[in-house]
CSV table of C-alpha atoms and ligand atoms in Angstrom, one decimal:
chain,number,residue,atom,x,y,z
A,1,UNK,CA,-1.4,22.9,-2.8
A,2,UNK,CA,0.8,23.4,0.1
A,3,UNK,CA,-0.2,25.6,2.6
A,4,UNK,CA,2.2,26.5,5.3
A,5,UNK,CA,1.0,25.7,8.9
A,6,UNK,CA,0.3,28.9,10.8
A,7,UNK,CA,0.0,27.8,14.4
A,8,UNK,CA,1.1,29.8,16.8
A,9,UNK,CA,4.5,29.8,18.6
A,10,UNK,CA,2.6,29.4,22.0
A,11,UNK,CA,0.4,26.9,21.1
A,12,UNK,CA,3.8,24.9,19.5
A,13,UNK,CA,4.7,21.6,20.7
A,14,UNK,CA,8.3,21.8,23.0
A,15,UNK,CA,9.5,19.5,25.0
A,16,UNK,CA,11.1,20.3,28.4
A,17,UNK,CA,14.8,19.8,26.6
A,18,UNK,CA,13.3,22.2,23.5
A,19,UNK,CA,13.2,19.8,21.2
A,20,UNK,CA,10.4,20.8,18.9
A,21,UNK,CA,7.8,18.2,18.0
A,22,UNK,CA,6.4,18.7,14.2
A,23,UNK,CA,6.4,14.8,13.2
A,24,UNK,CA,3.5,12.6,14.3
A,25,UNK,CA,3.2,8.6,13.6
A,26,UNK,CA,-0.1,7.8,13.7
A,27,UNK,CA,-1.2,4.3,13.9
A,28,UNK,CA,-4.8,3.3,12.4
A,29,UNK,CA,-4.9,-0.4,13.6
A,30,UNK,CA,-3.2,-3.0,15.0
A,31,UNK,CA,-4.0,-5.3,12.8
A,32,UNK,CA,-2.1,-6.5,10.3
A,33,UNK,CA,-1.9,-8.9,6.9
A,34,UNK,CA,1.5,-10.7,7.5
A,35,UNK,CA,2.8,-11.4,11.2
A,36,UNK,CA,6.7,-10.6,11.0
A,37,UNK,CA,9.0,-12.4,13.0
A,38,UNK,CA,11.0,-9.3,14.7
A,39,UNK,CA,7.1,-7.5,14.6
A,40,UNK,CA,4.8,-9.8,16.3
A,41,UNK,CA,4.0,-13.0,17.8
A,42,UNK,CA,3.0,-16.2,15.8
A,43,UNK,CA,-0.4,-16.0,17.7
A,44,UNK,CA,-1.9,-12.5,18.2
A,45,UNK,CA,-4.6,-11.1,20.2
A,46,UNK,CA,-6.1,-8.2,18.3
A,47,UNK,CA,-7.9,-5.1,19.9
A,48,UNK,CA,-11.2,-5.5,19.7
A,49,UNK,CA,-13.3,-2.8,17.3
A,50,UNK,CA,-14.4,-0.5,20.1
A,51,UNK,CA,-11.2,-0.5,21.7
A,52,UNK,CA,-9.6,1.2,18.3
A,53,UNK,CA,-9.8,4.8,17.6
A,54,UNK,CA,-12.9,5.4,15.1
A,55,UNK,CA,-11.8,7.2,11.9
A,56,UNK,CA,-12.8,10.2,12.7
A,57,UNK,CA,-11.3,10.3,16.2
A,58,UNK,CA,-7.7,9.5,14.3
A,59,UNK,CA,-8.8,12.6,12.0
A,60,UNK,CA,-9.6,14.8,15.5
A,61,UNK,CA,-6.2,13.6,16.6
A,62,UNK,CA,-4.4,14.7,13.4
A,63,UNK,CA,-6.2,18.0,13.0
A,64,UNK,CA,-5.5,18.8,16.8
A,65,UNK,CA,-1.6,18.4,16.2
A,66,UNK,CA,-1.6,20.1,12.8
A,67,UNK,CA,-3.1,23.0,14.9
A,68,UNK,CA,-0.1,22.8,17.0
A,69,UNK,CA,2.8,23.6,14.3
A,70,UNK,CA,2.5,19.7,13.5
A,71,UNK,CA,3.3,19.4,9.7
A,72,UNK,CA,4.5,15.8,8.9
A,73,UNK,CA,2.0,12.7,9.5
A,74,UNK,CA,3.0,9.3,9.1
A,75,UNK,CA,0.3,6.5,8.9
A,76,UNK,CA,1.3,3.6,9.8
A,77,UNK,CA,-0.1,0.5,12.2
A,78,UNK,CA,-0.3,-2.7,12.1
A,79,UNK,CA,-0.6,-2.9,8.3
A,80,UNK,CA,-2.4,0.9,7.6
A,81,UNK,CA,-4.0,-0.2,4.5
A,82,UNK,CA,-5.7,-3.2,5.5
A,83,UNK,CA,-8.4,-0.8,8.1
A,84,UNK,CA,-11.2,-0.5,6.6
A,85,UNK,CA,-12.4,2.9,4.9
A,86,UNK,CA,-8.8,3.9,5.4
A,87,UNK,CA,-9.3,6.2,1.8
A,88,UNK,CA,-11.9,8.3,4.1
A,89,UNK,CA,-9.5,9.1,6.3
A,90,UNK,CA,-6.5,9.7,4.2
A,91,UNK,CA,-8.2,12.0,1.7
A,92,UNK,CA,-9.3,14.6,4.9
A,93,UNK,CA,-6.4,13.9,5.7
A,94,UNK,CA,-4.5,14.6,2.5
A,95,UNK,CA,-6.8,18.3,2.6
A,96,UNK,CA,-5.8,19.3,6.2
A,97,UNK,CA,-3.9,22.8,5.8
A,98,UNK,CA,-0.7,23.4,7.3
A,99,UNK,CA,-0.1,19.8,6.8
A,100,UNK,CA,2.5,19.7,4.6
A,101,UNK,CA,3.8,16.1,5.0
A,102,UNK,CA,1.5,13.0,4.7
A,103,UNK,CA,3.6,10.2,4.5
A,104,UNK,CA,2.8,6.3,4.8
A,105,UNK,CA,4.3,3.0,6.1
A,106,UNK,CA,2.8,-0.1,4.7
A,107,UNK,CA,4.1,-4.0,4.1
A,108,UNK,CA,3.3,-3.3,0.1
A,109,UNK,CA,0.6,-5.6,0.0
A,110,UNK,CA,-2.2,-3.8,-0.4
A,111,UNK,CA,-0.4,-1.5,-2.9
A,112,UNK,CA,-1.6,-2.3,-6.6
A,113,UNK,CA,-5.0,-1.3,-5.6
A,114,UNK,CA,-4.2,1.1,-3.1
A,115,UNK,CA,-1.6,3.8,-4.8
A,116,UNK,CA,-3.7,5.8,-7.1
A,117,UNK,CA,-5.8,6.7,-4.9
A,118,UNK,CA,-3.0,8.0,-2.6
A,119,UNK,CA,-1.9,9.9,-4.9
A,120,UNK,CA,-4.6,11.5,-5.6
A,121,UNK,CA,-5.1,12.3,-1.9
A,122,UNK,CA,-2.0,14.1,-1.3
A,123,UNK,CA,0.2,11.7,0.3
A,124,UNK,CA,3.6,12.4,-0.7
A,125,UNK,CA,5.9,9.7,-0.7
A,126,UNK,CA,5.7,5.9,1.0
A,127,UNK,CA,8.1,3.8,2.6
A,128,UNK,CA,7.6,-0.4,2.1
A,129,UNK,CA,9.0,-2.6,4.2
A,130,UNK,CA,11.0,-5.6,2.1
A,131,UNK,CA,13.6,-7.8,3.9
A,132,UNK,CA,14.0,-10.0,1.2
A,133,UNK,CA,13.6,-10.9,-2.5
A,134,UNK,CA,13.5,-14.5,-2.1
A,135,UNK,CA,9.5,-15.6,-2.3
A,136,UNK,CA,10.0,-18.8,0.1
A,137,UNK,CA,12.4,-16.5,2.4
A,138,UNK,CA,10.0,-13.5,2.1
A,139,UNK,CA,7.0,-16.2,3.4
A,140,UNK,CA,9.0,-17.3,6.7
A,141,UNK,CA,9.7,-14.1,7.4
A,142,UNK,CA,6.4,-12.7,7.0
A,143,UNK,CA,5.3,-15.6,8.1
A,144,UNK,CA,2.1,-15.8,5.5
A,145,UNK,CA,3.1,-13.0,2.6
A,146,UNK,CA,3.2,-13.3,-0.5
A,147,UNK,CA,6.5,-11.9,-2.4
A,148,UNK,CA,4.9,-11.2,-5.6
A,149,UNK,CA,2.0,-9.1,-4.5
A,150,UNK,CA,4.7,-6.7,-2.7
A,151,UNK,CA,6.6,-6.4,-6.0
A,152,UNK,CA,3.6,-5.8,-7.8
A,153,UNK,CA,3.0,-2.9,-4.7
A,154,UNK,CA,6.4,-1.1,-5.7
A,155,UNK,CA,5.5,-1.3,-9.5
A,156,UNK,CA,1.9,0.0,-8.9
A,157,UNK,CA,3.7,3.2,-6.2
A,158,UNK,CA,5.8,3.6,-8.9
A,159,UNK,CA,3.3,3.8,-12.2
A,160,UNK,CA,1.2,5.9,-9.6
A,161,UNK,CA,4.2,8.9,-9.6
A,162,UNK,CA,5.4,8.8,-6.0
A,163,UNK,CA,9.0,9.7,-6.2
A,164,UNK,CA,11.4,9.1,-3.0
A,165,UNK,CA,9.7,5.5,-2.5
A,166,UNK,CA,12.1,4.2,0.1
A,167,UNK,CA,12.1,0.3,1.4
A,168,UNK,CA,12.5,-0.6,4.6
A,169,UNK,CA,15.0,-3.5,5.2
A,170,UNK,CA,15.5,-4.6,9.1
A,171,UNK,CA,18.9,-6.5,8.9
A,172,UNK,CA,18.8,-9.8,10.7
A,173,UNK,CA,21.9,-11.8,11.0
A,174,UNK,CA,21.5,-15.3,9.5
A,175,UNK,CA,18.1,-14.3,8.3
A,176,UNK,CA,18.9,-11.9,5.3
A,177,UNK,CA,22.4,-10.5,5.7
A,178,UNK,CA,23.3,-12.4,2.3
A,179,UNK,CA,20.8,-10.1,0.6
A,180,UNK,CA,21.9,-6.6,1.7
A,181,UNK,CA,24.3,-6.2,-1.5
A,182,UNK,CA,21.0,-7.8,-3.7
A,183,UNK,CA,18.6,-5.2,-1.8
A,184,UNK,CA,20.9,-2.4,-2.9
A,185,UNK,CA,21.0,-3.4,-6.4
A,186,UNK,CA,17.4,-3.6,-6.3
A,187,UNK,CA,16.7,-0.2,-4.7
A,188,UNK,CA,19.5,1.6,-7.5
A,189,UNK,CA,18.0,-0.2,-10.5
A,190,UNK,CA,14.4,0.8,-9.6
A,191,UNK,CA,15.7,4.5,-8.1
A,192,UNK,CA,14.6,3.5,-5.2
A,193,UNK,CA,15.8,5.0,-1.6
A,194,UNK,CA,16.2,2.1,0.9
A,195,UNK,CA,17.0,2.0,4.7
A,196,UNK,CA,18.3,-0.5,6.8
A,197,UNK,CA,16.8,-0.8,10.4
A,198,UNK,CA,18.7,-2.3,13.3
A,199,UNK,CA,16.3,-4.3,14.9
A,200,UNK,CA,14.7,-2.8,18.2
A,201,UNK,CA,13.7,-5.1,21.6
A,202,UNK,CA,9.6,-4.1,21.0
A,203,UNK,CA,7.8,-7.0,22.6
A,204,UNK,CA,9.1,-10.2,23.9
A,205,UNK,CA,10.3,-12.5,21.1
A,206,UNK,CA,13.5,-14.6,22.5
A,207,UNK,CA,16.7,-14.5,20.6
A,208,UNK,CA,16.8,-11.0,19.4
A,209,UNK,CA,20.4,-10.6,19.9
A,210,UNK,CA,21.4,-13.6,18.4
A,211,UNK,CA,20.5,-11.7,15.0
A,212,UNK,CA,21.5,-8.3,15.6
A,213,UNK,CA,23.5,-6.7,12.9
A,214,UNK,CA,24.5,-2.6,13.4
A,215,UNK,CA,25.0,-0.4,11.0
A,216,UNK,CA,28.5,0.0,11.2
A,217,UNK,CA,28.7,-3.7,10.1
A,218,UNK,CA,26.4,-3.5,7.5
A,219,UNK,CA,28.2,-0.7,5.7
A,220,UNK,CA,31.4,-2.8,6.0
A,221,UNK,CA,29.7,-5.9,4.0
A,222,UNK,CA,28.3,-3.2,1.4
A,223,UNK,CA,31.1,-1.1,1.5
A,224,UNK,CA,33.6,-3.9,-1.3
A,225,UNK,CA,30.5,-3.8,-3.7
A,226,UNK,CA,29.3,0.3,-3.5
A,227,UNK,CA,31.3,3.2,-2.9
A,228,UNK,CA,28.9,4.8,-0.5
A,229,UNK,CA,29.7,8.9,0.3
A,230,UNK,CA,28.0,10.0,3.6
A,231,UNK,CA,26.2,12.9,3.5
A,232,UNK,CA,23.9,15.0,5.4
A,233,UNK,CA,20.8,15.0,3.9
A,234,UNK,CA,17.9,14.2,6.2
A,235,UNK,CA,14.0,13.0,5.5
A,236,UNK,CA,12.6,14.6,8.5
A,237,UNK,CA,13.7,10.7,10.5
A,238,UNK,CA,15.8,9.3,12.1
A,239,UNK,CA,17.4,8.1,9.0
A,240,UNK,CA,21.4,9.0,8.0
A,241,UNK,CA,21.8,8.5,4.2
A,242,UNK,CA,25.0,7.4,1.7
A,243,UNK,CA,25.0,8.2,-1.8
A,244,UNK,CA,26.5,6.1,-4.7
A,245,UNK,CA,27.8,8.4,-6.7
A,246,UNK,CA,26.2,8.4,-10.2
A,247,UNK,CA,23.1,7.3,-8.9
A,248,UNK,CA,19.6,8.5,-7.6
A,249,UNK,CA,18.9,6.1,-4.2
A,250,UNK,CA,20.2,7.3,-1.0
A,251,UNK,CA,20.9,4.2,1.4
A,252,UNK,CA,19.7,5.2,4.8
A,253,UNK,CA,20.5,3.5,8.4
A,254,UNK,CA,18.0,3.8,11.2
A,255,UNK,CA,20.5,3.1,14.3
A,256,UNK,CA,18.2,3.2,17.2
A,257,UNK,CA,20.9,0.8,19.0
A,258,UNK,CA,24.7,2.2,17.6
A,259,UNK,CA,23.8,6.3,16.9
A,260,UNK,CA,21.3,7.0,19.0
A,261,UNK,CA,19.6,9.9,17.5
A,262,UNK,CA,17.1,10.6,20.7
A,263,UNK,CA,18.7,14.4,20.9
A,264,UNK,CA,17.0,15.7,17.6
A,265,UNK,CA,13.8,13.6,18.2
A,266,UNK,CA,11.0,15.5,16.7
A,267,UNK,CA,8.2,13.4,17.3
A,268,UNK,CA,6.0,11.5,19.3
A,269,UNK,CA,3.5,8.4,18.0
A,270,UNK,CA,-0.3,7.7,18.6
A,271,UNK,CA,-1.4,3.7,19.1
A,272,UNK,CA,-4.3,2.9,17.1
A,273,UNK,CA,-6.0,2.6,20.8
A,274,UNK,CA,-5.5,6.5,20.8
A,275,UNK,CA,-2.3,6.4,23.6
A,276,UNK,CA,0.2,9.5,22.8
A,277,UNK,CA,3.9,8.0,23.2
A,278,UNK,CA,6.4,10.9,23.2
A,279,UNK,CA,8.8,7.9,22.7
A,280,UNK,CA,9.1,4.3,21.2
A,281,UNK,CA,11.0,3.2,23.7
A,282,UNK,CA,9.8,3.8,27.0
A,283,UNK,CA,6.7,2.9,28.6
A,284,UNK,CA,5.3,6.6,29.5
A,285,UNK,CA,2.0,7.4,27.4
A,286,UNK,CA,-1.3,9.5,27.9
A,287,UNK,CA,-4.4,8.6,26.8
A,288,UNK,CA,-6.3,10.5,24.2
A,289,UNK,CA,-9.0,8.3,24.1
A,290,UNK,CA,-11.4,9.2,26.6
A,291,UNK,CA,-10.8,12.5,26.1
A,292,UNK,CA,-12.1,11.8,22.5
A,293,UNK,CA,-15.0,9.8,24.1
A,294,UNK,CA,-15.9,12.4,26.9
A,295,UNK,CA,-16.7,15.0,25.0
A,296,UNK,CA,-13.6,16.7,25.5
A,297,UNK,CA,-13.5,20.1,23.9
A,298,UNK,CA,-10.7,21.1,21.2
A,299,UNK,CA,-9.0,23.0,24.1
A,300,UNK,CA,-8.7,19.9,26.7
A,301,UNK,CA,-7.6,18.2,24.1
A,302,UNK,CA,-4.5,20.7,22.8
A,303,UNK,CA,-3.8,20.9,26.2
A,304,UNK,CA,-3.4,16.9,26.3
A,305,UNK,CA,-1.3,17.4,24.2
A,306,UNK,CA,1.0,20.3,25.5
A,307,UNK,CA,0.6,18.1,28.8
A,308,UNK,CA,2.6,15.6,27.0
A,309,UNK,CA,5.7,17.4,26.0
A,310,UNK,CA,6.4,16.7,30.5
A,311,UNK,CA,6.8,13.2,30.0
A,312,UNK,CA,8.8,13.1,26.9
A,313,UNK,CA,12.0,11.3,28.2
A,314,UNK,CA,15.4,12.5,26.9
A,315,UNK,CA,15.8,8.9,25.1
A,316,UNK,CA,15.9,5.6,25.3
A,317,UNK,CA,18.4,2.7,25.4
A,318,UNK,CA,17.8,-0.6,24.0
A,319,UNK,CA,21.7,-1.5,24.5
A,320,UNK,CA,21.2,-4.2,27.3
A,321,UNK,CA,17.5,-5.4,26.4
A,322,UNK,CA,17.6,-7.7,23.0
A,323,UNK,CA,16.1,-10.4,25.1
A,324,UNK,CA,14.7,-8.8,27.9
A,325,UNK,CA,12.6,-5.9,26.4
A,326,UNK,CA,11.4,-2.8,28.8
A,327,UNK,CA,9.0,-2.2,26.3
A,328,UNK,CA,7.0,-5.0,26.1
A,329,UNK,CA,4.6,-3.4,23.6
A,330,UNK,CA,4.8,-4.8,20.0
A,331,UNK,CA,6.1,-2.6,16.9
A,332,UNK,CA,2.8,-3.2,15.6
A,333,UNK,CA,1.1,-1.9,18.8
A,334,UNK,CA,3.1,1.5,18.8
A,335,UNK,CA,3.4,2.0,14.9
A,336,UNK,CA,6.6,2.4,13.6
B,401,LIG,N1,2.9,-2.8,8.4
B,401,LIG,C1,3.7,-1.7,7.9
B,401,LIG,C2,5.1,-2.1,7.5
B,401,LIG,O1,5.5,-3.2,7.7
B,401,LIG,O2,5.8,-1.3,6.9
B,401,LIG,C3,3.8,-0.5,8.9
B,401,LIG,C4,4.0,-0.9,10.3
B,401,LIG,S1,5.6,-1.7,10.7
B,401,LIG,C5,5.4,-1.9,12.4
B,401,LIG,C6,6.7,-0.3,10.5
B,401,LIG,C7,8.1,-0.7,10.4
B,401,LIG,O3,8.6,-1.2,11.6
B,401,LIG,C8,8.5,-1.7,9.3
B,401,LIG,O4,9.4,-1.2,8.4
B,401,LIG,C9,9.0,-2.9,10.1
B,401,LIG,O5,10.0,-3.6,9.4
B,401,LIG,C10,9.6,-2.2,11.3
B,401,LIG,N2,9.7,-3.0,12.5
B,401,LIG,C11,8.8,-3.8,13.1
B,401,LIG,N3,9.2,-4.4,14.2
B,401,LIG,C12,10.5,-4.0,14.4
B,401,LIG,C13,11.6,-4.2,15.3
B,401,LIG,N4,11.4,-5.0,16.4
B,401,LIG,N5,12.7,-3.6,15.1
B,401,LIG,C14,12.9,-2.8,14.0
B,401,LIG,N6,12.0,-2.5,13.1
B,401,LIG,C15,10.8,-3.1,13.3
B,402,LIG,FE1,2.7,-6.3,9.9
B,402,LIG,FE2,4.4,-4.4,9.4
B,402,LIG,FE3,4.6,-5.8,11.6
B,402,LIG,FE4,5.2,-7.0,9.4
B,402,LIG,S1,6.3,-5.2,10.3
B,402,LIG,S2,3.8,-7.8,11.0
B,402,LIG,S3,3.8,-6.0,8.0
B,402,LIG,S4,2.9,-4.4,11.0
């Protein structure tokens, strides 16, 4: 059952522009079962094990911001459920009060096994990234997944009883902007929410801009094959959604490049190393970590965390950087 989160309003995270903060992304690893080519590098050098937050420090982490008017949790990584024990975790988390909101990101490969058990934890809805539904394409992109086993993922989410599934799609021209009209049909027929991701310059992989696709244009390519009705409904994200009329999916576009949305940004990310970034994309982060390690008491650690809302920048601008990132941190570092 939900119980509404009682922290209060002076212990409530505000930034120094009063934008409250009541959305955390918390990545659990940064490791990962398929190596994207906008994500990650072909060759990767993991964290080692000691460097990554120990379960129970993530579950310090989480319970310190859910103290602190925090009420939506997204897991995430690096592939969430490929770290071990991850159930541990998510069922204490799934019982935190106040948190009314446990949500998950995950590639969908791990899903057949994995969504009963969410379920019966309390997480509430998933999104799965899918760029494609061509198995070869889906392999080059992913660089090693398997198609299938995704598929399989959505069918298992689905038989589980999460409603509001939503995929992920991050539009690459020349990659998979022949697919967008398919992906739609596939979201609408499986009442399905889906979302299409302008790509973001996270880590240095060269010709970034030779693939960018906005929004704007993507609507335009859907736009002779939908009639798509803006509304305003929101998810809590950075999300804006069109509805087909007649049907159940809303068609979401995360714009970080074309409608910046950095002046109702409500949240701030934690790396699976334990960094606090009050923003994807800038470099500014404080460390949780030896805090957690030092023996930091509940209070030092709130007030980390308070400490933080001075260095959350008004935004970000990724206009001028598609091949020369200023964040030279991975997606899979930060955690999307
Ligand atoms: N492994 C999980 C997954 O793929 O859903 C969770 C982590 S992944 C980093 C979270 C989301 O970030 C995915 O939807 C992925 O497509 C997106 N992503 C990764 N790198 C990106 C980039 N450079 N630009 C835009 N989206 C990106
Ligand atoms: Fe892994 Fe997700 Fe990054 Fe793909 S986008 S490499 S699945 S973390």
């Amino acid at each position: 059952m939900t119980q509404e989160n009682t922290a209060s309003p002076a212990s409530r995270l505000i930034d120094k522009y009063g934008r409250h903060v009541n959305y955390v992304r918390l990545s659990i690893t940064d490791r990962c079962d398929f190596r994207c080519t906008y994500c990650m590098a072909e060759e990767m050098t993991f964290l080692p094990r000691e460097a990554v937050m120990s379960l129970e420090e993530s579950l310090r982490v989480a319970a310190a911001f859910v103290g602190m008017g925090v009420n939506k949790l997204r897991i995430t990584g690096g592939e969430p459920l490929v770290r071990k024990n991850v159930m541990w975790l998510i069922e204490r988390l799934g019982a935190l009060p106040g948190l009314d909101n446990l949500v998950l990101t995950t590639n969908g490969s791990q899903l057949d096994r994995f969504a009963e058990p969410l379920k019966a934890a309390g997480v509430k809805r998933i999104n799965i990234s899918l760029d494609t539904l061509r198995p070869e394409r889906f392999t080059a992109i992913t660089r090693i997944g398997d198609l299938d086993k995704v598929i399989r993922g959505i069918d298992a989410a689905q038989a589980a009883g999460f409603r509001r599934t939503k995929l992920n799609a991050v539009m690459m021209r020349g990659v998979n902007d022949d697919e967008f009209v398919n992906l739609v049909r596939f979201a609408v027929d499986r009442e399905l929410d889906i979302s299409f991701i302008e790509e973001m310059p996270l880590g240095e992989i060269h010709g970034r801009s030779n693939t960018y696709i906005s929004s704007e244009e993507t609507r335009a390519l859907l736009a002779p094959h939908f009639d798509l009705q803006a509304t305003d409904e929101s998810t809590g994200g950075p999300a804006r959604y069109w509805r087909i009329p007649g049907k159940t999916s809303r068609i979401g576009f995360i714009s970080p490049h074309s409608h910046n949305f950095c002046d109702t940004c409500n949240r701030v990310r934690v790396t699976a190393k334990g960094e606090l970034y009050p923003c994807l994309g800038q470099n500014d982060a404080l460390n949780l970590l030896p805090l957690l390690r030092d023996g930091a008491d509940e209070g030092a650690l709130r007030q980390a965390m308070m400490d933080s809302m001075g260095i959350k920048p008004f935004g970000h601008d990724f206009s001028q950087q598609m091949d020369s990132p200023q964040v030279v941190r991975f997606m899979s570092m930060t955690g999307g």
